[in-house]
PDB file of C-alpha atoms in Angstrom:
ATOM      1  CA  UNK A   1     -17.506 -10.571  12.456  1.00 61.00           C
ATOM      2  CA  UNK A   2     -15.174 -13.547  12.111  1.00 69.00           C
ATOM      3  CA  UNK A   3     -12.801 -13.602   9.150  1.00 80.00           C
ATOM      4  CA  UNK A   4     -13.575 -16.582   6.842  1.00 85.00           C
ATOM      5  CA  UNK A   5     -11.146 -19.490   7.032  1.00 87.00           C
ATOM      6  CA  UNK A   6     -10.256 -19.288   3.333  1.00 88.00           C
ATOM      7  CA  UNK A   7      -9.304 -15.621   3.705  1.00 89.00           C
ATOM      8  CA  UNK A   8      -7.143 -16.298   6.773  1.00 91.00           C
ATOM      9  CA  UNK A   9      -5.434 -19.206   5.043  1.00 90.00           C
ATOM     10  CA  UNK A  10      -4.869 -17.167   1.877  1.00 88.00           C
ATOM     11  CA  UNK A  11      -3.217 -14.350   3.820  1.00 87.00           C
ATOM     12  CA  UNK A  12      -1.001 -16.802   5.663  1.00 88.00           C
ATOM     13  CA  UNK A  13       0.112 -18.414   2.403  1.00 86.00           C
ATOM     14  CA  UNK A  14       0.824 -15.005   0.835  1.00 83.00           C
ATOM     15  CA  UNK A  15       2.745 -13.940   3.953  1.00 81.00           C
ATOM     16  CA  UNK A  16       4.904 -17.099   3.702  1.00 82.00           C
ATOM     17  CA  UNK A  17       3.685 -18.429   7.049  1.00 88.00           C
ATOM     18  CA  UNK A  18       3.762 -21.788   5.302  1.00 88.00           C
ATOM     19  CA  UNK A  19       6.890 -22.694   3.354  1.00 83.00           C
ATOM     20  CA  UNK A  20       6.848 -23.766  -0.304  1.00 83.00           C
ATOM     21  CA  UNK A  21       6.148 -27.523  -0.557  1.00 86.00           C
ATOM     22  CA  UNK A  22       4.818 -27.585   3.009  1.00 89.00           C
ATOM     23  CA  UNK A  23       1.865 -29.995   3.313  1.00 91.00           C
ATOM     24  CA  UNK A  24      -1.363 -28.355   4.461  1.00 92.00           C
ATOM     25  CA  UNK A  25      -3.133 -31.157   6.276  1.00 90.00           C
ATOM     26  CA  UNK A  26      -6.691 -30.763   7.424  1.00 88.00           C
ATOM     27  CA  UNK A  27      -5.638 -31.744  10.947  1.00 88.00           C
ATOM     28  CA  UNK A  28      -2.969 -29.008  11.059  1.00 91.00           C
ATOM     29  CA  UNK A  29      -5.326 -26.338   9.724  1.00 92.00           C
ATOM     30  CA  UNK A  30      -8.305 -27.229  11.891  1.00 90.00           C
ATOM     31  CA  UNK A  31      -6.066 -26.859  14.940  1.00 90.00           C
ATOM     32  CA  UNK A  32      -4.509 -23.591  13.721  1.00 91.00           C
ATOM     33  CA  UNK A  33      -7.786 -21.888  12.840  1.00 91.00           C
ATOM     34  CA  UNK A  34     -10.079 -23.559  15.357  1.00 88.00           C
ATOM     35  CA  UNK A  35     -12.421 -24.752  12.619  1.00 85.00           C
ATOM     36  CA  UNK A  36     -14.007 -27.999  11.572  1.00 88.00           C
ATOM     37  CA  UNK A  37     -12.746 -30.015   8.609  1.00 89.00           C
ATOM     38  CA  UNK A  38     -15.482 -28.951   6.183  1.00 91.00           C
ATOM     39  CA  UNK A  39     -14.614 -25.202   5.982  1.00 90.00           C
ATOM     40  CA  UNK A  40     -10.901 -26.085   5.952  1.00 90.00           C
ATOM     41  CA  UNK A  41     -11.464 -28.467   3.036  1.00 90.00           C
ATOM     42  CA  UNK A  42     -13.451 -25.773   1.203  1.00 92.00           C
ATOM     43  CA  UNK A  43     -10.682 -23.206   1.872  1.00 90.00           C
ATOM     44  CA  UNK A  44      -8.069 -25.517   0.383  1.00 92.00           C
ATOM     45  CA  UNK A  45     -10.236 -26.001  -2.703  1.00 91.00           C
ATOM     46  CA  UNK A  46     -10.533 -22.238  -3.162  1.00 90.00           C
ATOM     47  CA  UNK A  47      -6.782 -21.719  -2.818  1.00 90.00           C
ATOM     48  CA  UNK A  48      -6.170 -24.479  -5.316  1.00 89.00           C
ATOM     49  CA  UNK A  49      -8.431 -22.672  -7.780  1.00 87.00           C
ATOM     50  CA  UNK A  50      -6.428 -19.501  -7.135  1.00 82.00           C
ATOM     51  CA  UNK A  51      -3.179 -21.287  -7.905  1.00 82.00           C
ATOM     52  CA  UNK A  52      -1.708 -20.803  -4.424  1.00 86.00           C
ATOM     53  CA  UNK A  53      -1.634 -24.495  -3.471  1.00 88.00           C
ATOM     54  CA  UNK A  54      -1.578 -27.699  -5.466  1.00 89.00           C
ATOM     55  CA  UNK A  55      -2.438 -31.352  -5.014  1.00 91.00           C
ATOM     56  CA  UNK A  56       0.261 -33.984  -5.106  1.00 89.00           C
ATOM     57  CA  UNK A  57      -1.397 -37.324  -4.795  1.00 85.00           C
ATOM     58  CA  UNK A  58      -3.560 -37.088  -1.695  1.00 83.00           C
ATOM     59  CA  UNK A  59      -1.605 -34.187  -0.213  1.00 86.00           C
ATOM     60  CA  UNK A  60      -2.187 -30.459  -0.645  1.00 91.00           C
ATOM     61  CA  UNK A  61       1.010 -28.371  -0.533  1.00 91.00           C
ATOM     62  CA  UNK A  62       2.002 -24.733  -0.943  1.00 89.00           C
ATOM     63  CA  UNK A  63       3.189 -24.192  -4.515  1.00 86.00           C
ATOM     64  CA  UNK A  64       6.945 -24.034  -5.024  1.00 81.00           C
ATOM     65  CA  UNK A  65       8.540 -20.811  -6.230  1.00 78.00           C
ATOM     66  CA  UNK A  66      10.252 -21.124  -9.612  1.00 83.00           C
ATOM     67  CA  UNK A  67      11.641 -18.964 -12.394  1.00 85.00           C
ATOM     68  CA  UNK A  68       9.396 -20.802 -14.853  1.00 89.00           C
ATOM     69  CA  UNK A  69       6.308 -19.859 -12.843  1.00 86.00           C
ATOM     70  CA  UNK A  70       7.403 -16.224 -12.650  1.00 88.00           C
ATOM     71  CA  UNK A  71       7.791 -16.073 -16.434  1.00 93.00           C
ATOM     72  CA  UNK A  72       4.387 -17.700 -16.944  1.00 92.00           C
ATOM     73  CA  UNK A  73       2.645 -15.328 -14.523  1.00 91.00           C
ATOM     74  CA  UNK A  74       4.266 -12.193 -15.901  1.00 94.00           C
ATOM     75  CA  UNK A  75       3.703 -13.129 -19.559  1.00 96.00           C
ATOM     76  CA  UNK A  76       0.006 -13.564 -18.837  1.00 96.00           C
ATOM     77  CA  UNK A  77      -0.108 -10.374 -16.808  1.00 96.00           C
ATOM     78  CA  UNK A  78       1.590  -8.360 -19.565  1.00 97.00           C
ATOM     79  CA  UNK A  79      -1.274  -9.256 -21.898  1.00 98.00           C
ATOM     80  CA  UNK A  80      -3.974  -8.515 -19.316  1.00 98.00           C
ATOM     81  CA  UNK A  81      -2.411  -5.276 -18.058  1.00 98.00           C
ATOM     82  CA  UNK A  82      -2.146  -4.051 -21.652  1.00 98.00           C
ATOM     83  CA  UNK A  83      -5.821  -4.864 -22.171  1.00 98.00           C
ATOM     84  CA  UNK A  84      -6.766  -3.164 -18.885  1.00 98.00           C
ATOM     85  CA  UNK A  85      -4.893   0.044 -19.655  1.00 98.00           C
ATOM     86  CA  UNK A  86      -6.347   0.203 -23.152  1.00 98.00           C
ATOM     87  CA  UNK A  87      -9.848  -0.337 -21.814  1.00 98.00           C
ATOM     88  CA  UNK A  88      -9.357   2.199 -19.003  1.00 98.00           C
ATOM     89  CA  UNK A  89      -8.499   4.821 -21.614  1.00 98.00           C
ATOM     90  CA  UNK A  90     -11.991   4.321 -23.005  1.00 98.00           C
ATOM     91  CA  UNK A  91     -14.017   3.518 -19.863  1.00 98.00           C
ATOM     92  CA  UNK A  92     -12.404   5.532 -17.053  1.00 98.00           C
ATOM     93  CA  UNK A  93     -14.624   8.118 -15.400  1.00 98.00           C
ATOM     94  CA  UNK A  94     -13.501  11.462 -14.036  1.00 98.00           C
ATOM     95  CA  UNK A  95     -13.506   9.901 -10.571  1.00 98.00           C
ATOM     96  CA  UNK A  96     -11.334   6.991 -11.766  1.00 98.00           C
ATOM     97  CA  UNK A  97      -8.788   9.413 -13.180  1.00 98.00           C
ATOM     98  CA  UNK A  98      -8.856  11.511 -10.020  1.00 98.00           C
ATOM     99  CA  UNK A  99      -8.219   8.453  -7.829  1.00 98.00           C
ATOM    100  CA  UNK A 100      -5.332   7.306 -10.027  1.00 98.00           C
ATOM    101  CA  UNK A 101      -3.783  10.776  -9.966  1.00 98.00           C
ATOM    102  CA  UNK A 102      -4.082  10.868  -6.190  1.00 98.00           C
ATOM    103  CA  UNK A 103      -2.311   7.535  -5.867  1.00 98.00           C
ATOM    104  CA  UNK A 104       0.476   8.661  -8.170  1.00 98.00           C
ATOM    105  CA  UNK A 105       0.944  11.830  -6.113  1.00 98.00           C
ATOM    106  CA  UNK A 106       1.143   9.678  -3.001  1.00 98.00           C
ATOM    107  CA  UNK A 107       3.711   7.406  -4.627  1.00 98.00           C
ATOM    108  CA  UNK A 108       5.880  10.356  -5.631  1.00 97.00           C
ATOM    109  CA  UNK A 109       6.246  11.250  -1.958  1.00 97.00           C
ATOM    110  CA  UNK A 110       7.328   7.814  -0.711  1.00 97.00           C
ATOM    111  CA  UNK A 111      10.738   6.790   0.552  1.00 96.00           C
ATOM    112  CA  UNK A 112      12.238   4.725  -2.334  1.00 95.00           C
ATOM    113  CA  UNK A 113      13.975   2.430   0.159  1.00 93.00           C
ATOM    114  CA  UNK A 114      10.719   1.398   1.877  1.00 95.00           C
ATOM    115  CA  UNK A 115       9.970  -1.674  -0.182  1.00 93.00           C
ATOM    116  CA  UNK A 116       6.873  -2.728   1.735  1.00 91.00           C
ATOM    117  CA  UNK A 117       5.147   0.637   1.355  1.00 96.00           C
ATOM    118  CA  UNK A 118       6.172   0.900  -2.291  1.00 97.00           C
ATOM    119  CA  UNK A 119       4.664  -2.523  -2.985  1.00 94.00           C
ATOM    120  CA  UNK A 120       1.429  -1.766  -1.141  1.00 95.00           C
ATOM    121  CA  UNK A 121       0.885   1.583  -2.878  1.00 97.00           C
ATOM    122  CA  UNK A 122       1.897   0.156  -6.239  1.00 97.00           C
ATOM    123  CA  UNK A 123      -0.668  -2.612  -5.798  1.00 96.00           C
ATOM    124  CA  UNK A 124      -3.310   0.003  -4.940  1.00 97.00           C
ATOM    125  CA  UNK A 125      -2.498   1.880  -8.149  1.00 98.00           C
ATOM    126  CA  UNK A 126      -2.817  -1.249 -10.277  1.00 98.00           C
ATOM    127  CA  UNK A 127      -6.043  -2.228  -8.526  1.00 97.00           C
ATOM    128  CA  UNK A 128      -7.534   1.184  -9.221  1.00 98.00           C
ATOM    129  CA  UNK A 129      -6.429   0.958 -12.855  1.00 98.00           C
ATOM    130  CA  UNK A 130      -8.233  -2.376 -13.161  1.00 98.00           C
ATOM    131  CA  UNK A 131     -11.366  -0.912 -11.617  1.00 98.00           C
ATOM    132  CA  UNK A 132     -11.236   1.882 -14.202  1.00 98.00           C
ATOM    133  CA  UNK A 133     -11.910  -0.750 -16.882  1.00 98.00           C
ATOM    134  CA  UNK A 134     -15.364  -1.414 -15.385  1.00 98.00           C
ATOM    135  CA  UNK A 135     -14.882  -5.001 -16.562  1.00 98.00           C
ATOM    136  CA  UNK A 136     -15.553  -7.575 -13.798  1.00 97.00           C
ATOM    137  CA  UNK A 137     -14.107 -10.449 -15.823  1.00 97.00           C
ATOM    138  CA  UNK A 138     -10.845  -8.633 -16.543  1.00 97.00           C
ATOM    139  CA  UNK A 139     -10.576  -7.465 -12.936  1.00 97.00           C
ATOM    140  CA  UNK A 140     -11.085 -11.026 -11.684  1.00 94.00           C
ATOM    141  CA  UNK A 141      -8.323 -12.442 -13.890  1.00 95.00           C
ATOM    142  CA  UNK A 142      -5.860  -9.756 -12.844  1.00 96.00           C
ATOM    143  CA  UNK A 143      -6.660 -10.182  -9.146  1.00 93.00           C
ATOM    144  CA  UNK A 144      -5.979 -13.902  -9.402  1.00 88.00           C
ATOM    145  CA  UNK A 145      -2.603 -13.317 -11.074  1.00 90.00           C
ATOM    146  CA  UNK A 146      -1.741 -10.665  -8.513  1.00 90.00           C
ATOM    147  CA  UNK A 147      -2.286 -13.154  -5.695  1.00 86.00           C
ATOM    148  CA  UNK A 148       0.255 -15.451  -7.315  1.00 85.00           C
ATOM    149  CA  UNK A 149       2.812 -12.639  -7.672  1.00 85.00           C
ATOM    150  CA  UNK A 150       2.339 -11.767  -3.994  1.00 84.00           C
ATOM    151  CA  UNK A 151       3.822 -15.151  -3.040  1.00 79.00           C
ATOM    152  CA  UNK A 152       7.166 -13.702  -4.148  1.00 79.00           C
ATOM    153  CA  UNK A 153       7.703 -11.362  -1.238  1.00 74.00           C
ATOM    154  CA  UNK A 154      10.786  -9.479  -2.475  1.00 81.00           C
ATOM    155  CA  UNK A 155       9.627  -6.514  -4.580  1.00 91.00           C
ATOM    156  CA  UNK A 156      11.255  -5.395  -7.818  1.00 93.00           C
ATOM    157  CA  UNK A 157      10.479  -1.774  -6.955  1.00 96.00           C
ATOM    158  CA  UNK A 158      13.623  -1.307  -4.836  1.00 95.00           C
ATOM    159  CA  UNK A 159      15.922  -2.596  -7.586  1.00 95.00           C
ATOM    160  CA  UNK A 160      18.496   0.126  -8.389  1.00 95.00           C
ATOM    161  CA  UNK A 161      16.988   2.732 -10.723  1.00 96.00           C
ATOM    162  CA  UNK A 162      13.570   1.068 -10.916  1.00 97.00           C
ATOM    163  CA  UNK A 163      11.372   3.417  -8.846  1.00 98.00           C
ATOM    164  CA  UNK A 164      11.932   6.615 -10.910  1.00 97.00           C
ATOM    165  CA  UNK A 165      11.095   4.639 -14.052  1.00 98.00           C
ATOM    166  CA  UNK A 166       7.899   3.329 -12.435  1.00 98.00           C
ATOM    167  CA  UNK A 167       6.776   6.835 -11.558  1.00 98.00           C
ATOM    168  CA  UNK A 168       7.522   8.075 -15.081  1.00 98.00           C
ATOM    169  CA  UNK A 169       5.629   5.128 -16.590  1.00 98.00           C
ATOM    170  CA  UNK A 170       2.573   5.867 -14.454  1.00 98.00           C
ATOM    171  CA  UNK A 171       2.643   9.572 -15.304  1.00 98.00           C
ATOM    172  CA  UNK A 172       2.762   8.709 -19.015  1.00 98.00           C
ATOM    173  CA  UNK A 173       0.024   6.132 -18.544  1.00 98.00           C
ATOM    174  CA  UNK A 174      -2.299   8.617 -16.850  1.00 98.00           C
ATOM    175  CA  UNK A 175      -1.666  11.140 -19.596  1.00 98.00           C
ATOM    176  CA  UNK A 176      -2.612   8.542 -22.237  1.00 98.00           C
ATOM    177  CA  UNK A 177      -5.746   7.583 -20.309  1.00 98.00           C
ATOM    178  CA  UNK A 178      -6.680  11.244 -19.914  1.00 97.00           C
ATOM    179  CA  UNK A 179      -6.300  11.721 -23.657  1.00 98.00           C
ATOM    180  CA  UNK A 180      -8.377   8.624 -24.340  1.00 98.00           C
ATOM    181  CA  UNK A 181      -5.441   7.131 -26.263  1.00 98.00           C
ATOM    182  CA  UNK A 182      -6.183   3.442 -25.894  1.00 98.00           C
ATOM    183  CA  UNK A 183      -3.300   2.160 -28.037  1.00 98.00           C
ATOM    184  CA  UNK A 184      -0.673   4.225 -26.246  1.00 98.00           C
ATOM    185  CA  UNK A 185      -2.017   3.365 -22.784  1.00 98.00           C
ATOM    186  CA  UNK A 186      -1.835  -0.335 -23.597  1.00 98.00           C
ATOM    187  CA  UNK A 187       1.672   0.007 -25.005  1.00 98.00           C
ATOM    188  CA  UNK A 188       2.925   1.773 -21.865  1.00 98.00           C
ATOM    189  CA  UNK A 189       1.375  -0.833 -19.569  1.00 98.00           C
ATOM    190  CA  UNK A 190       2.831  -3.720 -21.567  1.00 98.00           C
ATOM    191  CA  UNK A 191       6.306  -2.166 -21.555  1.00 98.00           C
ATOM    192  CA  UNK A 192       6.056  -1.480 -17.826  1.00 98.00           C
ATOM    193  CA  UNK A 193       5.226  -5.092 -17.008  1.00 97.00           C
ATOM    194  CA  UNK A 194       7.859  -6.435 -19.421  1.00 97.00           C
ATOM    195  CA  UNK A 195      10.463  -4.351 -17.631  1.00 97.00           C
ATOM    196  CA  UNK A 196       9.231  -5.726 -14.290  1.00 95.00           C
ATOM    197  CA  UNK A 197       9.674  -9.284 -15.572  1.00 95.00           C
ATOM    198  CA  UNK A 198      13.206  -8.557 -16.800  1.00 95.00           C
ATOM    199  CA  UNK A 199      14.150  -7.110 -13.415  1.00 94.00           C
ATOM    200  CA  UNK A 200      12.621 -10.070 -11.586  1.00 91.00           C
ATOM    201  CA  UNK A 201      14.741 -12.434 -13.696  1.00 91.00           C
ATOM    202  CA  UNK A 202      17.855 -10.314 -13.091  1.00 91.00           C
ATOM    203  CA  UNK A 203      17.215 -10.515  -9.357  1.00 89.00           C
ATOM    204  CA  UNK A 204      16.890 -14.288  -9.619  1.00 85.00           C
ATOM    205  CA  UNK A 205      20.108 -14.557 -11.661  1.00 86.00           C
ATOM    206  CA  UNK A 206      21.961 -12.491  -9.053  1.00 87.00           C
ATOM    207  CA  UNK A 207      20.561 -14.481  -6.149  1.00 82.00           C
ATOM    208  CA  UNK A 208      18.216 -17.463  -6.659  1.00 76.00           C
ATOM    209  CA  UNK A 209      17.086 -17.106  -3.037  1.00 70.00           C
ATOM    210  CA  UNK A 210      15.000 -14.077  -4.121  1.00 69.00           C
ATOM    211  CA  UNK A 211      12.363 -16.555  -5.241  1.00 63.00           C
TER     212      UNK A 211
END
């Protein structure tokens, strides 16, 4: 079964196949994906809704990376991750908790220098946490924000000292969820994401090219 054009285009944008500010013309995309203009136009509209591209006059371009955008994304995600963790403490099933525990065990065995694998497994943990809320609207909002974060390809997880803290945060979070402690689960998740934002900004201050 053929992969939809919008999905292929989204993955290419997230993988930085197209540079920030690069125009995405219908002619260029129809040639690249071997599709007609209508599905390409629809794909661009979907990516615009997801915040991955933007219109500038008549042109559609890949959104530029910026420190201001990072702050905006993370501040929103802090609120939503806190809500998700708090809700998971109330709504998570035994299977949800088992899956989260399995992912944490897997993460504890990873090579801390393998940034790509850390990021992939970390994303799987967060995704499973969102699913444990059993709230489609909350999941949808978090997935959209996550797509925007994925445009920034350099992970914070390999920053010196970060990975052990991440693992400790997740262990504490799972304990709070297991105890049904909604307030504590939300507090841990908010602190975890706030720390991630601070590290992202440190990385940018040390080398603006990390954006």
